[in-house]
Amino acid sequence: MEVAAAAAESALVHGYALVLVPPVGSASALNSLDIDGAIVVEPDVDDQAVSQLRGRGLPYVALGRPSAADDEAPYVDLWGDRVATVLLTHLREQGARHPALIVGSGARHSSVDARAAYERLAAEHHWSPVIEAWPETGGEQAAYERCTALLAEHPEIDAICALVDAFAVGAARAVQDSGRSIPDDVLVATRYDGLRARTCQPPLTAVDLHLDRAASDAVDLLLAGLRGATAAPTPAAAPAPTLVARASSLRDRR
């Protein structure tokens, strides 16, 4: 909703109205809308929204790098590798030596980049990699159940980096219900500094993705395309991610 609000405001300034469309689940979802173009949030490899937009010959911009190799749409990069690196480096600085990474099971670039960053850091710091990929449709409860099993299987885990905020909240519950404490026994961090991260108990360390700026940049790219300009991909358009460290990952280092 932070993306939608910022994009709607930016579009309205230029005389366009934003239509918010939920995840596309049928072939007719986008075909029934009279739209000029679209912003697709983190498209997957076989993204249905992208397929429908292409089928109609409509321009679109990706918020987050497109995953499909043949997708040359303009995009605003959400810094997947850097976000994961910032979070994992912070967890290590707070004492983590056996961190686990939890991502969505799709092929969005945020997940792909996070895996690569985790594997790189695991090799560098001699971690035994523990990577879980779960369907995002399960939400918080499924994450709670899966993380309960994960902690039983890998009791050595002392930090969890769960990119999906619903997963992170479910993981936090699982840690606490296992009799361990946050952050003394297990550190927890997530990607997006949104409402879930702020209201979780304890509040979760996250990253400010500067989504208001990223959404505004995506609107500008789309409007440039509608006006006939040649819009090249702009991976540096949005500001770099900023760590927001909270109680879930801050140990007393004295």
Coordinates of C-alpha atoms in Angstrom, one line a residue:
M1 CA 0.0 0.0 0.0
E2 CA 3.0 2.3 0.5
V3 CA 3.8 1.7 -3.2
A4 CA 0.2 2.3 -4.3
A5 CA -0.2 5.5 -2.3
A6 CA 3.0 7.0 -3.6
A7 CA 2.4 5.9 -7.2
A8 CA -1.2 7.2 -7.1
E9 CA -0.1 10.6 -5.9
S10 CA 2.7 10.9 -8.5
A11 CA 0.3 9.8 -11.3
L12 CA -2.4 12.2 -10.3
V13 CA 0.1 15.1 -10.5
H14 CA 0.5 14.2 -14.1
G15 CA -3.2 13.8 -14.8
Y16 CA -3.5 10.1 -14.5
A17 CA -5.6 7.9 -12.2
L18 CA -4.0 4.8 -10.6
V19 CA -6.0 1.6 -10.7
L20 CA -4.9 -0.9 -8.0
V21 CA -5.1 -4.5 -9.3
P22 CA -4.5 -7.4 -6.9
P23 CA -2.3 -10.4 -7.9
V24 CA -3.6 -11.6 -11.3
G25 CA -5.3 -15.0 -11.0
S26 CA -7.2 -15.3 -14.2
A27 CA -6.7 -14.7 -17.9
S28 CA -9.4 -12.0 -18.0
A29 CA -8.3 -10.0 -15.0
L30 CA -6.4 -7.3 -16.7
N31 CA -8.2 -7.6 -20.1
S32 CA -11.3 -6.2 -18.6
L33 CA -9.6 -2.9 -17.5
D34 CA -9.3 0.2 -19.8
I35 CA -5.7 1.2 -18.9
D36 CA -2.9 3.0 -20.7
G37 CA 0.0 1.1 -19.0
A38 CA 1.0 -0.6 -15.8
I39 CA 3.6 -0.8 -13.0
V40 CA 4.2 -4.5 -12.1
V41 CA 5.6 -5.0 -8.6
E42 CA 8.4 -7.5 -8.6
P43 CA 7.4 -9.6 -11.6
D44 CA 8.1 -13.4 -11.5
V45 CA 9.7 -15.4 -14.3
D46 CA 6.3 -16.4 -15.8
D47 CA 4.3 -13.5 -14.5
Q48 CA 0.7 -13.5 -15.6
A49 CA 0.3 -9.8 -15.4
V50 CA 3.3 -9.3 -17.7
S51 CA 1.9 -11.8 -20.2
Q52 CA -1.4 -10.1 -20.3
L53 CA 0.1 -6.7 -20.7
R54 CA 2.3 -7.9 -23.5
G55 CA -0.7 -9.6 -25.2
R56 CA -2.5 -6.3 -25.3
G57 CA 0.6 -4.4 -26.4
L58 CA 0.5 -2.2 -23.3
P59 CA 3.7 -0.6 -21.9
Y60 CA 4.7 -1.5 -18.4
V61 CA 7.4 -0.7 -15.9
A62 CA 8.7 -3.2 -13.3
L63 CA 9.2 -2.2 -9.7
G64 CA 12.1 -4.5 -9.0
R65 CA 14.2 -6.0 -11.7
P66 CA 12.3 -8.3 -14.1
S67 CA 13.2 -12.0 -13.6
A68 CA 12.5 -13.3 -17.1
A69 CA 15.6 -13.3 -19.3
D70 CA 13.7 -11.8 -22.3
D71 CA 12.0 -9.1 -20.3
E72 CA 13.5 -5.8 -21.3
A73 CA 10.9 -3.5 -19.6
P74 CA 12.2 -0.4 -17.9
Y75 CA 12.6 -1.0 -14.2
V76 CA 13.4 0.5 -10.8
D77 CA 15.9 -1.7 -9.0
L78 CA 15.0 -2.6 -5.3
W79 CA 18.6 -3.6 -4.6
G80 CA 17.9 -7.3 -3.7
D81 CA 21.6 -8.2 -3.2
R82 CA 22.4 -5.1 -1.2
V83 CA 19.3 -5.5 1.0
A84 CA 20.2 -9.1 1.9
T85 CA 23.9 -8.1 2.4
V86 CA 23.0 -5.3 4.7
L87 CA 20.7 -7.5 6.8
L88 CA 23.1 -10.5 7.0
T89 CA 26.1 -8.3 7.8
H90 CA 24.1 -6.7 10.6
L91 CA 23.2 -10.1 12.0
R92 CA 26.8 -11.2 11.9
E93 CA 27.9 -8.0 13.6
Q94 CA 25.4 -8.8 16.4
G95 CA 26.9 -12.2 17.0
A96 CA 25.1 -14.6 14.6
R97 CA 27.2 -17.5 13.4
H98 CA 24.4 -19.9 12.2
P99 CA 21.9 -17.7 10.3
A100 CA 19.1 -19.1 8.3
L101 CA 17.6 -17.5 5.2
I102 CA 13.9 -17.7 4.4
V103 CA 12.6 -16.5 1.1
G104 CA 9.5 -16.8 -1.1
S105 CA 9.4 -19.9 -3.3
G106 CA 9.0 -17.8 -6.5
A107 CA 11.8 -16.5 -8.8
R108 CA 11.4 -12.8 -8.1
H109 CA 14.8 -11.1 -8.2
S110 CA 14.6 -10.1 -4.5
S111 CA 14.6 -13.8 -3.6
V112 CA 17.2 -14.8 -6.3
D113 CA 19.5 -12.0 -5.2
A114 CA 19.1 -12.8 -1.5
R115 CA 20.0 -16.4 -2.1
A116 CA 23.1 -15.4 -4.0
A117 CA 24.1 -12.9 -1.3
Y118 CA 23.6 -15.4 1.5
E119 CA 25.6 -18.1 -0.3
R120 CA 28.4 -15.7 -0.9
L121 CA 28.5 -14.6 2.8
A122 CA 28.2 -18.2 3.9
A123 CA 31.3 -19.2 2.0
E124 CA 33.1 -16.1 3.2
H125 CA 32.3 -16.7 6.9
H126 CA 32.1 -20.5 6.9
W127 CA 28.4 -20.7 7.7
S128 CA 26.6 -24.0 7.1
P129 CA 23.9 -22.8 4.7
V130 CA 20.3 -23.2 5.7
I131 CA 17.9 -21.8 3.1
E132 CA 14.2 -22.2 3.1
A133 CA 11.8 -21.2 0.2
W134 CA 8.1 -21.2 1.2
P135 CA 5.0 -20.2 -0.8
E136 CA 3.9 -16.7 0.1
T137 CA 0.3 -17.7 0.0
G138 CA 0.7 -19.5 3.3
G139 CA 1.3 -16.3 5.2
E140 CA 2.1 -15.9 8.8
Q141 CA 0.5 -19.1 10.1
A142 CA 2.2 -21.4 7.6
A143 CA 5.5 -19.7 8.4
Y144 CA 5.0 -20.3 12.1
E145 CA 4.4 -24.0 11.5
R146 CA 7.3 -24.3 9.1
C147 CA 9.7 -22.4 11.3
T148 CA 8.8 -24.5 14.3
A149 CA 9.9 -27.5 12.3
L150 CA 13.0 -25.8 11.1
L151 CA 14.1 -24.8 14.6
A152 CA 13.6 -28.4 15.7
E153 CA 15.6 -29.7 12.8
H154 CA 18.4 -27.1 13.1
P155 CA 18.7 -26.1 16.8
E156 CA 22.0 -24.4 16.0
I157 CA 20.2 -21.6 14.2
D158 CA 20.9 -18.3 16.0
A159 CA 19.5 -15.8 13.5
I160 CA 16.7 -15.8 10.9
C161 CA 16.6 -13.5 7.9
A162 CA 13.1 -13.8 6.6
L163 CA 12.6 -11.6 3.5
V164 CA 8.8 -11.8 3.5
D165 CA 7.5 -9.8 6.5
A166 CA 4.6 -12.3 7.2
F167 CA 7.2 -15.0 7.3
A168 CA 9.3 -13.0 9.8
V169 CA 6.4 -12.5 12.1
G170 CA 5.5 -16.2 12.0
A171 CA 9.2 -17.0 12.6
A172 CA 9.3 -14.7 15.6
R173 CA 6.3 -16.5 17.2
A174 CA 7.9 -19.9 16.5
V175 CA 11.2 -18.8 18.2
Q176 CA 9.4 -17.6 21.3
D177 CA 7.1 -20.6 21.5
S178 CA 10.1 -22.9 21.3
G179 CA 11.3 -21.5 24.6
R180 CA 14.0 -19.3 23.1
S181 CA 14.2 -15.5 23.4
I182 CA 14.6 -12.8 20.8
P183 CA 17.3 -11.4 20.5
D184 CA 19.3 -13.2 23.2
D185 CA 19.0 -16.7 21.6
V186 CA 17.8 -16.0 18.1
L187 CA 18.1 -12.7 16.1
V188 CA 15.3 -12.0 13.6
A189 CA 15.3 -9.5 10.7
T190 CA 13.1 -8.9 7.6
R191 CA 13.3 -7.0 4.3
Y192 CA 10.5 -4.5 4.4
D193 CA 10.2 -1.8 7.1
G194 CA 6.4 -1.9 7.1
L195 CA 3.5 -2.2 9.6
R196 CA 4.2 -5.9 10.3
A197 CA 7.8 -5.2 11.2
R198 CA 7.0 -2.2 13.4
T199 CA 4.1 -3.9 15.3
C200 CA 5.7 -7.3 15.8
Q201 CA 6.7 -8.1 19.4
P202 CA 9.6 -7.5 19.6
P203 CA 9.7 -5.0 16.7
L204 CA 11.7 -6.4 13.8
T205 CA 14.9 -5.0 12.3
A206 CA 14.2 -4.3 8.7
V207 CA 15.2 -2.1 5.7
D208 CA 13.9 1.2 4.5
L209 CA 13.5 0.5 0.8
H210 CA 12.4 4.1 0.1
L211 CA 9.4 2.8 -1.6
D212 CA 7.8 6.2 -2.0
R213 CA 10.7 7.4 -4.1
A214 CA 10.9 4.1 -6.0
A215 CA 7.2 4.2 -6.8
S216 CA 7.4 7.8 -8.0
D217 CA 10.4 6.9 -10.2
A218 CA 8.4 4.0 -11.7
V219 CA 5.5 6.3 -12.6
D220 CA 8.0 8.7 -14.3
L221 CA 9.4 5.8 -16.3
L222 CA 6.0 4.7 -17.4
L223 CA 4.8 8.1 -18.3
A224 CA 8.0 8.6 -20.3
G225 CA 7.1 5.5 -22.3
L226 CA 3.6 6.6 -22.8
R227 CA 4.9 9.9 -24.3
G228 CA 7.1 8.0 -26.7
A229 CA 10.4 8.6 -25.0
T230 CA 13.0 5.8 -24.9
A231 CA 13.2 4.7 -21.3
A232 CA 16.3 2.6 -20.4
P233 CA 16.4 0.5 -17.3
T234 CA 17.4 2.6 -14.3
P235 CA 18.8 0.4 -11.6
A236 CA 20.2 3.4 -9.6
A237 CA 17.0 5.5 -9.6
A238 CA 15.9 4.7 -6.1
P239 CA 18.0 5.6 -3.1
A240 CA 20.1 2.8 -1.6
P241 CA 18.4 0.7 1.2
T242 CA 18.9 1.8 4.8
L243 CA 19.0 -0.5 7.8
V244 CA 16.4 0.1 10.5
A245 CA 17.8 -1.8 13.5
R246 CA 15.2 -2.7 16.2
A247 CA 14.9 -4.9 19.3
S248 CA 14.7 -8.2 17.4
S249 CA 18.4 -8.0 16.4
L250 CA 20.1 -5.8 18.9
R251 CA 22.0 -7.6 21.6
D252 CA 23.8 -5.9 24.5
R253 CA 27.4 -6.0 23.2
R254 CA 29.0 -4.9 26.4

